[in-house]
XYZ file of C-alpha atoms in Angstrom:
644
model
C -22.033 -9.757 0.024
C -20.798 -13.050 -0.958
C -21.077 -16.679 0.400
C -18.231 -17.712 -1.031
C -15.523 -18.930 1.101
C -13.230 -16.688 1.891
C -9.535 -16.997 0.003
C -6.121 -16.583 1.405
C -3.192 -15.233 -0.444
C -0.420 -17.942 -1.335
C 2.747 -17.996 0.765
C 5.241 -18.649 -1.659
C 4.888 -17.382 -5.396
C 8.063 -16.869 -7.875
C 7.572 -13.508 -9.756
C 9.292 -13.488 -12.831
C 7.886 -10.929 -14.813
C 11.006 -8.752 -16.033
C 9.169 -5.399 -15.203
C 9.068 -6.233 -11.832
C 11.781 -8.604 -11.782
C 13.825 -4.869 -12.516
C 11.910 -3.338 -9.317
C 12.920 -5.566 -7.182
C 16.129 -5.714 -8.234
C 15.933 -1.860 -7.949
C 15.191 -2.784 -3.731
C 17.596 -5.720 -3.479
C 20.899 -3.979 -4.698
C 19.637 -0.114 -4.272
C 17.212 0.871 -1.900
C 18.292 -1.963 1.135
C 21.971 -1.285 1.016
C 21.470 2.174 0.625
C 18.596 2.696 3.326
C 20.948 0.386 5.703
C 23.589 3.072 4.989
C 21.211 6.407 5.737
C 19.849 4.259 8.798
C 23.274 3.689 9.955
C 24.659 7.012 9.164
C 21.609 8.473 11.800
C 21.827 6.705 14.308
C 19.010 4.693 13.579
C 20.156 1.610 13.800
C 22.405 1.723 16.460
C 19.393 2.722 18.402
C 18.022 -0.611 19.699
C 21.975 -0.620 21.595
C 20.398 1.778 24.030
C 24.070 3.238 24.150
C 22.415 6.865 23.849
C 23.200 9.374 26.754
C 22.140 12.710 26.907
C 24.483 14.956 25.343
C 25.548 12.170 22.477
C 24.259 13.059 18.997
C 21.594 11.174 17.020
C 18.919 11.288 20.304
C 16.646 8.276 19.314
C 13.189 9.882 18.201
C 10.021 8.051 18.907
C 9.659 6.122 15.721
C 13.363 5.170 14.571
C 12.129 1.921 15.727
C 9.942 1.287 13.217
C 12.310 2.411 10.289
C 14.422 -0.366 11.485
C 11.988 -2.668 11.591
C 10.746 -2.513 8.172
C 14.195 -2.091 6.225
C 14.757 -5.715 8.538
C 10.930 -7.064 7.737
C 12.170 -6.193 3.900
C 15.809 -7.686 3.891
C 13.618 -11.190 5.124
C 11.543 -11.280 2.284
C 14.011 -10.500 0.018
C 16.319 -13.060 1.489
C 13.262 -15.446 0.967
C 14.282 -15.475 -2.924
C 17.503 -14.705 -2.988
C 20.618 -15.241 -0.653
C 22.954 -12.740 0.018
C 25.515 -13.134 2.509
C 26.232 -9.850 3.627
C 22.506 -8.969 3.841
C 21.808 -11.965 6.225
C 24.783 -10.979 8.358
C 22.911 -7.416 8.902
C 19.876 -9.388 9.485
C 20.612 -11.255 12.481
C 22.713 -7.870 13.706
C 19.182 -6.449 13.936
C 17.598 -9.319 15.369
C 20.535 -9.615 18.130
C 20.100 -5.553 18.523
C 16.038 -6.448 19.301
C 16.551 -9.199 21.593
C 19.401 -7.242 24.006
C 16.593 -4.387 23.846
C 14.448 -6.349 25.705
C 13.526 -5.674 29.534
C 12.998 -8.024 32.213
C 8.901 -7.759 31.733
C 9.051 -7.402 27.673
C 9.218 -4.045 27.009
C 11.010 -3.131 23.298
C 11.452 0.447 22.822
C 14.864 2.764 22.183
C 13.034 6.012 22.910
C 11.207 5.200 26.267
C 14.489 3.170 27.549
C 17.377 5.638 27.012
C 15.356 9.231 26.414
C 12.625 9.104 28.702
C 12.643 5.861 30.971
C 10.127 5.507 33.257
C 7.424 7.681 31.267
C 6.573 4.287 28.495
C 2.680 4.111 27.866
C 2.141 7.734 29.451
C 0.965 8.818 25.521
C 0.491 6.943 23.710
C -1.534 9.009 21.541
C 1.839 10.540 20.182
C 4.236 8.244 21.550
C 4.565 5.407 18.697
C 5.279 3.339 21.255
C 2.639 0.646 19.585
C 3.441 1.630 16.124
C 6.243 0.613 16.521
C 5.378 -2.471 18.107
C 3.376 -3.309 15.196
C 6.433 -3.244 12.378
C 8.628 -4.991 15.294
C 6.217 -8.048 15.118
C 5.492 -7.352 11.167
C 9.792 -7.976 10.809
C 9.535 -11.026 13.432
C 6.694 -12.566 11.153
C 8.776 -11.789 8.055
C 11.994 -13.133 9.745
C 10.292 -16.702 11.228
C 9.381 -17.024 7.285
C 12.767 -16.294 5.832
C 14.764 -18.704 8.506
C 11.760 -20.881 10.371
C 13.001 -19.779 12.936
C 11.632 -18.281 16.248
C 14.546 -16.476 17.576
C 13.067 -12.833 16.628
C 9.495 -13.542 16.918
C 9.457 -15.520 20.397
C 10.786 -11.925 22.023
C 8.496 -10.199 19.864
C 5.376 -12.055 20.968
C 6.479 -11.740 24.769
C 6.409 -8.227 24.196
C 2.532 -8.359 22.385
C 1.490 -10.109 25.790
C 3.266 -7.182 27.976
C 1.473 -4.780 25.871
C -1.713 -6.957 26.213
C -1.345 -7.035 30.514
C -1.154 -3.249 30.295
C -4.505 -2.606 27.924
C -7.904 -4.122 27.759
C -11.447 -4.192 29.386
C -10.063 -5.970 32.483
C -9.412 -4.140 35.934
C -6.479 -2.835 36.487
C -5.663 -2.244 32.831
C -5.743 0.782 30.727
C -8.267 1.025 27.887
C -6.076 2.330 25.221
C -5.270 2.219 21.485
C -2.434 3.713 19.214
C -1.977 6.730 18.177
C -0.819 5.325 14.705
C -2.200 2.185 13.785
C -0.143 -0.465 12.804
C -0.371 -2.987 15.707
C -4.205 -4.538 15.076
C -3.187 -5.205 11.492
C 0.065 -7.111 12.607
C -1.623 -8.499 15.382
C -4.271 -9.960 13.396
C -1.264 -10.981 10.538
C 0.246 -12.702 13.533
C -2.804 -14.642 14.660
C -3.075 -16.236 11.265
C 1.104 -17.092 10.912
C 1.138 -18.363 14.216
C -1.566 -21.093 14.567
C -4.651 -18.992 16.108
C -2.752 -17.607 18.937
C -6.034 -16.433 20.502
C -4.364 -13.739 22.502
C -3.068 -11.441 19.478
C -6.912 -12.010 17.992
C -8.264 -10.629 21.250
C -5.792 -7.538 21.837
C -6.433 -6.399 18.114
C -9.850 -6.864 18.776
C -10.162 -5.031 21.967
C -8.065 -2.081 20.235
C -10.604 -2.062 17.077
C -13.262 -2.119 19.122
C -12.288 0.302 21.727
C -11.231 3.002 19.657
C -13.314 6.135 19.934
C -15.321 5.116 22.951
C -16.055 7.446 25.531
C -15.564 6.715 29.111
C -17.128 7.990 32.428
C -17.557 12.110 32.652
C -17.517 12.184 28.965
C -13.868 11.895 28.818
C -11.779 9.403 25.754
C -8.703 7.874 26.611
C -6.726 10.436 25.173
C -7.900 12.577 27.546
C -7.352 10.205 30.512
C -3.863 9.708 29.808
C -3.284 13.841 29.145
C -4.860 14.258 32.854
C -2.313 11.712 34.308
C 0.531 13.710 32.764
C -1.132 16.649 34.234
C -1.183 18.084 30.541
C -3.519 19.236 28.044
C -4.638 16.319 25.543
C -3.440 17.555 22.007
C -6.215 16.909 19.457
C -4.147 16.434 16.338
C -4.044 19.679 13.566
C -8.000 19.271 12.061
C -10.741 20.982 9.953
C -12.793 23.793 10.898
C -15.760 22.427 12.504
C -13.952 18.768 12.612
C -14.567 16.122 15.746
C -12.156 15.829 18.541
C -9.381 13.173 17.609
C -10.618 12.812 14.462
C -6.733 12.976 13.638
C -6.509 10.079 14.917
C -9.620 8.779 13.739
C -10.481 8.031 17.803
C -13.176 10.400 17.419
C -15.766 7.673 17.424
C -16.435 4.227 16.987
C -15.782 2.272 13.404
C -19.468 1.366 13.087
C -20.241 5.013 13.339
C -17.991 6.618 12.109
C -19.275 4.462 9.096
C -22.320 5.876 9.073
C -21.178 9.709 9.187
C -22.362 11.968 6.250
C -18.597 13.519 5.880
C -17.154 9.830 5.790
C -12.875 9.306 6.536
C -11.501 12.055 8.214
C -8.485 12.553 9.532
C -4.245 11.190 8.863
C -4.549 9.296 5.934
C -2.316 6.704 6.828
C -3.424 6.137 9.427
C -6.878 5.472 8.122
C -5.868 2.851 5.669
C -3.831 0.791 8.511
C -6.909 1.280 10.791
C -9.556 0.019 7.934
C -7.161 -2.868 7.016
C -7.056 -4.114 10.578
C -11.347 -3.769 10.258
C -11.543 -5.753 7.104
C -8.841 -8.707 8.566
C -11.206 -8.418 11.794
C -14.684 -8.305 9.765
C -13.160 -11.473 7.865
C -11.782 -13.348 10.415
C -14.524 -12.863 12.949
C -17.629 -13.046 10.518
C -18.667 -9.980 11.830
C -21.684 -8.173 9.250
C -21.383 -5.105 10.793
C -17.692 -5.002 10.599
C -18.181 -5.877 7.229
C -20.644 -3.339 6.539
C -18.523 -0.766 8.045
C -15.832 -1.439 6.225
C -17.504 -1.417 3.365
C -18.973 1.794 3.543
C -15.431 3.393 4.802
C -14.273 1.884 1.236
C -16.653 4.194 -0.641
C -15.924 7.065 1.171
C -12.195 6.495 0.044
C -12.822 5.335 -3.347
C -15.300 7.010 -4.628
C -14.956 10.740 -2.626
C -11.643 11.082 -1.755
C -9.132 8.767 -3.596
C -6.935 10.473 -6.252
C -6.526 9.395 -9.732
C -3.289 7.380 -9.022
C -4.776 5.654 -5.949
C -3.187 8.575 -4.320
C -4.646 9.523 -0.752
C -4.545 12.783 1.316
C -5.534 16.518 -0.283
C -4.582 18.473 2.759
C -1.059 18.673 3.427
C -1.778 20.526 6.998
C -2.640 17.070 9.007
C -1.554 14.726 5.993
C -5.003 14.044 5.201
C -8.338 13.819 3.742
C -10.172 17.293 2.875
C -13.954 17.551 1.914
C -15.200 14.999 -0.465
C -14.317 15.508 -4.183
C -11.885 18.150 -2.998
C -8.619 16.800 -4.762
C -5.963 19.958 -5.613
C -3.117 18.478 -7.995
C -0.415 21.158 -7.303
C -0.931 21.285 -3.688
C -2.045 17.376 -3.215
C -0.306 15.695 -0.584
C -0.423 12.219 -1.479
C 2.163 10.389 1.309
C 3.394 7.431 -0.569
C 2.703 5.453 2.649
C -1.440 6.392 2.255
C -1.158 4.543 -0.995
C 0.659 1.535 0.577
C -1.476 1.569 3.119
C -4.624 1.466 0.316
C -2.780 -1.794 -0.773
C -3.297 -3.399 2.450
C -6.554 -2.267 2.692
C -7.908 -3.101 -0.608
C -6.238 -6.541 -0.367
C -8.250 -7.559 2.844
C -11.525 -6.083 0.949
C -10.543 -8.747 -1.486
C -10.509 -11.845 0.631
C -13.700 -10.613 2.473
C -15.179 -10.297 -1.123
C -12.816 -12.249 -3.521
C -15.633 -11.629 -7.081
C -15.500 -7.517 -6.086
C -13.086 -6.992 -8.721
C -13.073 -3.221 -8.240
C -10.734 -3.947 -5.094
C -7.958 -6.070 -7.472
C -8.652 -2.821 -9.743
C -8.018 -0.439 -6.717
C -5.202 -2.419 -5.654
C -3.236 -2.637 -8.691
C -3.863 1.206 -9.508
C -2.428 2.270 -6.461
C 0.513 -0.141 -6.365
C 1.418 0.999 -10.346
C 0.594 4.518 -9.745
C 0.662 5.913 -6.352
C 2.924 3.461 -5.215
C 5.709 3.189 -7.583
C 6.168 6.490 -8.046
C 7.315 7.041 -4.508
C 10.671 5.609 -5.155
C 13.423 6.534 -8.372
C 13.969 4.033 -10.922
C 17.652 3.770 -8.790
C 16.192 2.478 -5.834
C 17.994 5.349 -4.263
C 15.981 8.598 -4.449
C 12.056 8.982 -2.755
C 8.782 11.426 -2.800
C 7.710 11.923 0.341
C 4.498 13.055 -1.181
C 3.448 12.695 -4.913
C 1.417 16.068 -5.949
C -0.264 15.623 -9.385
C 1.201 18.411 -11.212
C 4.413 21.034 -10.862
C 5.044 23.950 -12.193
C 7.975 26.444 -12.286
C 11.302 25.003 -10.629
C 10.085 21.499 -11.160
C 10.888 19.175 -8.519
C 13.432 16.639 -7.892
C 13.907 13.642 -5.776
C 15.104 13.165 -2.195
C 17.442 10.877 -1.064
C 16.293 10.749 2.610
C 13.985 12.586 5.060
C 14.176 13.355 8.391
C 10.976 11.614 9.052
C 11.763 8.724 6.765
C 8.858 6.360 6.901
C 8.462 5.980 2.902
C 11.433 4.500 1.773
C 11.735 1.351 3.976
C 7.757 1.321 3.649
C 7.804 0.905 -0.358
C 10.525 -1.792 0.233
C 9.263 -3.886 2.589
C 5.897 -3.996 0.075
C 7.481 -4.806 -2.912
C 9.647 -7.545 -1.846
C 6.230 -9.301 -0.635
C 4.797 -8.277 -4.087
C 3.761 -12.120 -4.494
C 1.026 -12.766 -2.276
C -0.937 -10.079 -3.773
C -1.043 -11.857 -7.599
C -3.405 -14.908 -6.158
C -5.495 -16.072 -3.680
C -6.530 -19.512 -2.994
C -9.362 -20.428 -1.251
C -8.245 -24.368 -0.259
C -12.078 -25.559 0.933
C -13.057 -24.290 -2.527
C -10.413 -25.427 -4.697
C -10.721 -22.016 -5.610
C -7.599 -19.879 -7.497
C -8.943 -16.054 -7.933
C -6.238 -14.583 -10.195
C -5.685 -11.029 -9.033
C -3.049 -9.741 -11.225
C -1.210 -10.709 -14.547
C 2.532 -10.879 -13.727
C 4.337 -13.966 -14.993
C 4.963 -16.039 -12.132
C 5.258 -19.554 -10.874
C 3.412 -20.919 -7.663
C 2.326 -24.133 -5.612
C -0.919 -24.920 -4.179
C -2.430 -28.209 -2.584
C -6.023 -29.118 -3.157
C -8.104 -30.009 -0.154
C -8.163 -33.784 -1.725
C -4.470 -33.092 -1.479
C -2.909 -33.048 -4.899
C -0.068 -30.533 -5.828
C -0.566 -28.040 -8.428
C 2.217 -26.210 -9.908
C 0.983 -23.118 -11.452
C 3.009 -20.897 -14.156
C 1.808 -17.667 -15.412
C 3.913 -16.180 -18.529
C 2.253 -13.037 -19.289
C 2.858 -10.607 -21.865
C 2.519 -7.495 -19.388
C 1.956 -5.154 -17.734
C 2.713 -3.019 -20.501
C 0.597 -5.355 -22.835
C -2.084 -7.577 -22.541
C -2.906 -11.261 -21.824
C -1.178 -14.097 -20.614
C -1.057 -18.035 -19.969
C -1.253 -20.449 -16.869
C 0.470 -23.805 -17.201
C -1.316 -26.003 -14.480
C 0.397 -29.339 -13.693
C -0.192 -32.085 -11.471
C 1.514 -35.442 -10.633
C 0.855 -38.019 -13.094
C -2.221 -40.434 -12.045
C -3.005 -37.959 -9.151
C -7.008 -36.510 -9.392
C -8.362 -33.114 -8.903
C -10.117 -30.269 -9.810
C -9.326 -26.606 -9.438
C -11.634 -23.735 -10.423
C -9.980 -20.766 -11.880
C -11.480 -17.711 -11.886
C -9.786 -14.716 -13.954
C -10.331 -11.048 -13.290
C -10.821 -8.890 -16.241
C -8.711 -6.059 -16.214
C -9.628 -2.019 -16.325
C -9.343 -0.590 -19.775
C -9.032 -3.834 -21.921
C -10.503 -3.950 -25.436
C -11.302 -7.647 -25.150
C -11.443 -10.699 -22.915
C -11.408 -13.823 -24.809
C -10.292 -17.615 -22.331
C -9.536 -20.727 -23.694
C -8.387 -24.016 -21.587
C -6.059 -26.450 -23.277
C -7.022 -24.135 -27.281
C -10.638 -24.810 -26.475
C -12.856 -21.265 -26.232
C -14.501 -20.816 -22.614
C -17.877 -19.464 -22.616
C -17.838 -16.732 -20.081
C -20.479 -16.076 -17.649
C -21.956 -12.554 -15.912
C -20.793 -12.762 -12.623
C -23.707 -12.306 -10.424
C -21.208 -10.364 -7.741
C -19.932 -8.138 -9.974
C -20.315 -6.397 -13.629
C -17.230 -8.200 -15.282
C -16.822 -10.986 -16.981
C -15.012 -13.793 -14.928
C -14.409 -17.529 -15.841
C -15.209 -19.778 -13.868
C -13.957 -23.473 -15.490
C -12.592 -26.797 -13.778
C -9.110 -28.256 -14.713
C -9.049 -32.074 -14.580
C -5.511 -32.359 -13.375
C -5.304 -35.767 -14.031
C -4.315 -35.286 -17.701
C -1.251 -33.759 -15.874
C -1.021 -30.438 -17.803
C -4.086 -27.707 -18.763
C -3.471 -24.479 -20.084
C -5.453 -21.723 -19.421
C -4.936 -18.902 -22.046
C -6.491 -15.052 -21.755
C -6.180 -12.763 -24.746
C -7.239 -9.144 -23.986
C -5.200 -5.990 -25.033
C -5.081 -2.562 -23.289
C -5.741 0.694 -25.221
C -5.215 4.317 -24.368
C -8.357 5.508 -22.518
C -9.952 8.506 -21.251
C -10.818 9.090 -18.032
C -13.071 12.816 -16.929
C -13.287 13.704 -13.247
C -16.137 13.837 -11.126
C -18.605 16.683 -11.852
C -17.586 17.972 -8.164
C -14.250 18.104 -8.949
C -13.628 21.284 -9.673
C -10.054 21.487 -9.689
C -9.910 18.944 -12.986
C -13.172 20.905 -14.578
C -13.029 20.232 -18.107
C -9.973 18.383 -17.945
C -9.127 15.126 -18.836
C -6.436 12.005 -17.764
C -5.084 9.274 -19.955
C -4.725 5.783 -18.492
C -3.536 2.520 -20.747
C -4.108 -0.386 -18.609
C -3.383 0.142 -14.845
C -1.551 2.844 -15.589
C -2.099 6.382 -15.483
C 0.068 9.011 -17.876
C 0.995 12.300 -17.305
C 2.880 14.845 -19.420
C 6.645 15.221 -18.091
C 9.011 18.427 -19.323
C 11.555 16.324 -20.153
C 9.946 14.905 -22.841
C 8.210 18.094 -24.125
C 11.121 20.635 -24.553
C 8.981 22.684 -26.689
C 6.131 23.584 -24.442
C 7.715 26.055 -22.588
C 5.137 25.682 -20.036
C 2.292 22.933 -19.609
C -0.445 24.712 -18.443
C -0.638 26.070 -21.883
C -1.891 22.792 -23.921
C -5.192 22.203 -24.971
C -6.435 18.528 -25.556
C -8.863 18.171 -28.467
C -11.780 15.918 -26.517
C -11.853 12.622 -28.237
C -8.062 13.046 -30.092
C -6.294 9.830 -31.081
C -3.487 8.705 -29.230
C -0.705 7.040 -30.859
C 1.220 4.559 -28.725
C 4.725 4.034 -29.251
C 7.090 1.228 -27.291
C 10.214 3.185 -25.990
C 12.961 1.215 -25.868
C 15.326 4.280 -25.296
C 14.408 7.151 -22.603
C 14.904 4.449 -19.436
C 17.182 1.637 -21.400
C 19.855 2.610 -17.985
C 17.393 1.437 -15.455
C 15.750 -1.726 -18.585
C 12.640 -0.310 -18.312
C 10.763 -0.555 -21.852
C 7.366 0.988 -21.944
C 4.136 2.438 -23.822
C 3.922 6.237 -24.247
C 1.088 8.066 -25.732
C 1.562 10.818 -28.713
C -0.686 13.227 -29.880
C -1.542 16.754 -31.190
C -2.976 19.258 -28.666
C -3.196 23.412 -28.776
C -0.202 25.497 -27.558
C -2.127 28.536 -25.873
C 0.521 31.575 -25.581
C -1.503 34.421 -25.679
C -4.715 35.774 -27.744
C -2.735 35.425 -30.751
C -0.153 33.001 -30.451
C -2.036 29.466 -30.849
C -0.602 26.556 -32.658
C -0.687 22.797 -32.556
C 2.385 21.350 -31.036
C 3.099 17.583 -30.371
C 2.354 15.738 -26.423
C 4.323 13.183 -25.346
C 2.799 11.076 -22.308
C 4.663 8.921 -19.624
C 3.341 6.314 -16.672
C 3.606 8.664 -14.333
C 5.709 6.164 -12.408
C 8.653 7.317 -14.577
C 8.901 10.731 -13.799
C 11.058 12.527 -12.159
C 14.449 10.047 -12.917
C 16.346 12.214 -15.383
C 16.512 15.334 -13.902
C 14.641 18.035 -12.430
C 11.306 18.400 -14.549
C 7.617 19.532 -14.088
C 4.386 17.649 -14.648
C 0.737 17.402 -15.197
C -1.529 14.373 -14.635
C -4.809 16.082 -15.792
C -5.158 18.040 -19.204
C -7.284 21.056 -19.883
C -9.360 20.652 -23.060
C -9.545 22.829 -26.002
C-alpha cells in the first residue's frame, strides 16, 4: 500500500509519436469507416430505428447495441483530435438514432423494444440489456467530451436512473447485476466526468457489492429471475467441479472470491471489466478491503493465468481461465477484448497504487502485445482470438464476425490511447510518467500555474526520451516528476536541464524512479532519460508445462515470435532448436511493412533444424513483434521456442 495521493489520468494529451501516430491513423481512415460500413451492411446500425418487424431480415440480437455504441464512443475521441466532416455527420445520426430509442420512462434497448417487448429485465443474466447500457453511457461520456455537449448523455443518464428505480436494496426493487459487466465501470467513469453525481456512485456500488450474494432459501438472483420466467437458470458452460455462476463470476462475493485457493474463474472478459469496476470502487471509496481484493484478484491474473503477451483466457469452451499455469499456445483462446479489458484493469491498479510499476509494465505489455495484434496493420482485418502458435494451414485474418465485439472494442481504446501515458496527481503536484510515447500535454498546479509538457521520445522501438516543461514567464511552481523504468532496459541514466539526477530505491517498488522538482520559474527544464532496450530472454514458469524447456524473446515491451513468412526455409517450425543463451542480432527493417510505415527491430540468429535422426543442421531465425503477424498473407507462428 501507498499513502500517496491518488493520481488521475490527464484529459487532453497530443500523441505524436509516429508509431502510433500510424495506428491511429490505421482507426481513423480504416477501421471506423470500414466498421461503420459492416455495421451498416447488418443491420446494426439501423437498429436503434426500431423499424424491425418480424419477418424483416437482420433481427436485432441482444448486443448490436453495444457494437454501435463503441464504433460512436470511438468516432468522439477521434473527432477530439481531428475533424472530419463526414464522420461527425454519422455521429450525431447515432446520437439522433439513441435519443428517438428512448421510451416514455427511459428505457434504451433495440432488442427488448422491437423483438421481445414487454419481457426487458426478465434476464438479465444473458440479456445484455446492462451491457449494453454500460457502452451507451461510455459513447455519451465520450460524446459530451468531443462537443460539450449534453444532448447524448442527458438521455443516457435518464436511462442510468430507470435502471437504478428497477435494482437495488430498496423494496420494491430487484437485487440484480449484469450478466456482462460493463455498466459499474462506466458508471463509476460517469461519476467522476459528471461532477460526483452520487446516484451512478451508488448503483455501481450496489451492483459490486451485490454480486454473488445469496438470498432467502439459498437461492442467487439468477435463480430468482429463472423462477419468474418459469425456466431453468442456465449456469454458464464451466469446469468440472466449478461453482455455480462462476461464468459469470456471480458465484460469490469479490472479497471472497479473493480469498479462494483456485483464484479468477470464469469469462475472461468479463473478469477484467468486473475487477476494473473493483479497483475504480476500492479507489474512489477508500475501501482496504476492496483494495485488498483487488489486489489479490491481480495476482491470480498476473502471475497464474496471464499469457506471455498479456493475453487472457486458455479455455476456449467458456472463453476463459483454465487451472493456474495451464496456458496451451495452439489451442489458447486469448479474446482480444480480455486483453483490453486487462488495460482497464491494470490502469485503475495504477491510480490506486501509482509507484507499483509492474501495473504500467502489465499495461503496456498487453496493449503492445495482446492488444495490437487483434487488429491488421490495414485497420481492416481482426483476430477474434490470438492463439500463440499455428501450425499447418496457417491462419489468416477476418474481416468481421458475427459476434463482433473486438473490432469496435480495439478502436474505441486506441483513439483514447492518451490518458494512459500520464497521470497527474494535482494535490501532489505529482506527474507519474507511465509510458514513453512522444507527446505534448497541459497540466495546472494546485498553486495554479500552467505547465506545458512535451515528450519527444526515441521509441518504442528504441530507448529514452526527453520532457520539455514550460511555464509562463515570472509564474512559480514546482512539479515532481517521477519516471518509470521500463522492462528489459540495459540502463537508466536522468538528467534535468544536462545536470545527472541521483536516483533513489523506491521504497514501493524494486525500480529505480526519480523523483526531482522543476522550478518552473526559469520558464523551461528539461528532463532527459537515456536507457536502451536489448533482446532478452524470458523461460516460463516451472508449472508450465506446455512451454517446458522453451524459451520467448522480448526487446522492450515487446514480445517476438517466429512468423513463416519470414522463414521460407524451415519448412515447419516446430523443428528449430534454440541454443540457450545464443546471441541475437537486431536488425532495423525498413522494408517488410514500408506499405503500412511501420519500421521496426527484428531479432536474427542461428538455431538447429531437427528433420529427422539424421537430418540436423543450423539454419538462420528471423523474429517479429508478434503484433506484425499475420498482414502479408496466410502464415504460421510460434511465440515460444524449444531449446536444443
Amino acid at each position: 500500500m501507498t499513502d500517496c495521493p491518488h493520481p488521475t489520468p490527464l484529459s487532453k494529451v497530443d500523441i505524436t509519436c509516429s508509431f502510433w501516430t500510424g495506428r491511429l491513423e490505421a482507426v481513423r481512415v480504416g477501421a471506423l469507416p470500414f466498421i461503420y460500413d459492416q455495421l451498416k451492411r447488418t443491420g446494426r446500425w439501423d437498429c436503434l430505428k426500431l423499424q424491425w418487424k418480424p419477418g424483416d431480415p437482420n433481427k436485432p440480437h441482444r448486443f448490436w447495441d453495444s457494437d454501435m455504441a463503441k464504433w460512436l464512443e470511438a468516432a468522439c475521441h477521434s473527432l477530439r483530435v481531428q475533424p472530419d466532416p463526414f464522420l461527425a455527420s454519422l455521429v450525431e445520426e447515432a446520437v439522433d438514432m439513441i435519443r428517438g430509442a428512448q421510451q416514455e420512462d427511459g428505457y434504451i434497448n433495440s432488442y427488448y423494444t422491437v423483438v421481445e417487448p414487454g419481457r426487458c429485465w426478465t434476464n438479465i443474466a444473458w440479456s445484455h440489456e446492462m451491457y449494453c447500457a454500460g457502452h451507451l453511457l461510455e459513447a455519451a461520456l465520450a460524446h459530451h467530451s468531443y462537443t460539450q455537449s449534453t444532448h447524448l448523455l442527458t438521455p443516457v443518464l435518464r436511462y442510468v436512473s430507470h435502471i437504478g428505480s428497477v435494482f437495488g436494496p430498496d423494496e420494491g426493487q430487484n437485487p440484480g447485476y449484469p450478466g456482462h459487466q460493463c455498466l459499474e465501470l462506466a458508471l463509476l467513469r460517469a461519476y467522476e466526468e459528471t461532477d460526483g453525481n452520487e446516484m451512478l456512485l451508488d448503483l455501481a456500488t450496489f451492483f459490486i457489492e451485490e454480486r454473488g450474494q445469496v438470498h432467502p432459501h439459498g437461492d442467487h438472483y439468477y435463480d430468482i429471475e429463472a423462477k419468474r420466467r418459469n425456466e431453468d437458470p442456465f449456469v454458464g458452460p464451466m469446469r468440472k467441479g466449478g461453482r455455480r455462476f462462476e461464468y459469470f463470476q456471480a458465484d460469490l462475493p469479490v472479497r471472497e472470491v479473493a480469498i479462494q485457493e483456485d483464484g479468477i474463474q470464469g469469462h475472461s472478459v468479463r473478469a477484467m471489466y468486473w475487477l476494473t469496476a473493483v479497483a475504480h470502487l476500492a479507489r474512489l471509496s477508500k475501501d482496504e478491503s476492496l483494495h485488498i481484493a483487488a489486489k489479490r484478484l491481480w495476482t491470480s491474473v498476473m502471475e497464474r493465468k496471464m499469457y506471455i503477451t498479456g493475453g487472457l483466457g486458455a479455455i476456449g469452451e467458456w472463453e476463459g481461465f483454465g487451472p493456474d499455469y495451464y496456458l496451451p499456445n495452439e489451442s489458447g483462446y486469448l479474446e482480444t477484448c480480455a486483453s483490453i479489458g486487462l488495460v482497464f484493469f491494470a490502469h485503475q491498479m495504477l491510480l490506486l497504487e501509482p509507484l507499483e510499476s509492474k501495473y504500467a509494465q502489465v499495461l503496456e505489455r498487453a496493449l503492445y502485445n495482446g492488444v495490437l495484434v487483434g487488429m491488421g496493420l490495414d485497420g481492416r482485418s481482426w483476430f477474434y482470438d490470438n492463439p500463440l502458435a499455428v501450425v499447418e494451414e496457417g491462419l489468416k485474418r477476418s474481416e468481421w464476425f458475427e459476434v463482433a465485439c473486438c473490432p469496435p472494442n480495439v478502436a474505441r481504446l486506441l483513439t483514447s490511447l492518451e490518458k494512459y501515458i500520464y497521470t497527474f496527481s494535482p494535490d501532489g503536484d505529482t506527474l507519474y510518467v507511465n509510458m514513453y510515447l512522444s507527446s505534448s500535454a497541459t497540466i495546472t498546479l494546485s498553486c495554479g500555474s500552467v505547465l506545458r509538457i512535451t515528450q519527444k521520445s526515441k521509441g518504442p522501438w528504441f530507448g529514452g526520451t526527453s520532457l520539455l516543461i514550460e511555464g509562463a514567464p515570472g509564474e512559480v511552481g514546482k512539479l515532481k516528476v517521477v519516471l518509470r523504468k521500463p522492462e528489459g532496459v540495459r540502463r537508466f541514466d536522468i538528467a534535468i536541464d544536462d545536470t545527472p539526477v541521483m536516483q533513489e530505491q523506491s521504497e514501493y517498488t524494486q525500480v529505480l524512479t526519480c523523483s526531482s522538482f522543476c522550478d518552473v520559474s526559469a520558464s523551461r527544464v528539461t528532463v532527459s532519460v537515456q536507457f536502451e532496450y536489448q533482446p532478452r530472454t524470458i523461460h516460463p514458469h516451472p508449472l508450465d508445462l506446455a512451454n517446458f524447456r522453451h524459451i520467448s524473446l522480448a526487446r522492450g515491451p515487446f514480445i517476438y515470435c517466429a512468423e513463416s513468412i519470414d522463414n521460407p526455409h524451415i519448412p515447419d517450425l516446430r523443428a528449430i532448436r534454440v541454443d540457450e543463451g545464443s546471441p541475437w542480432e537486431e536488425v532495423v527493417d525498413k522494408e517488410s511493412f514500408k506499405r503500412w510505415g511501420v519500421e521496426y527491430v527484428k531479432l536474427r540468429t542461428t538455431v538447429w533444424l531437427e528433420c529427422g535422426e539424421e537430418d540436423r543442421r543450423k539454419v538462420e531465425l528471423t523474429l517479429i513483434p508478434i503484433l506484425l503477424w499475420a498482414n502479408r498473407g496466410l502464415s504460421t507462428m510460434r511465440v515460444w521456442l524449444p531449446l536444443a
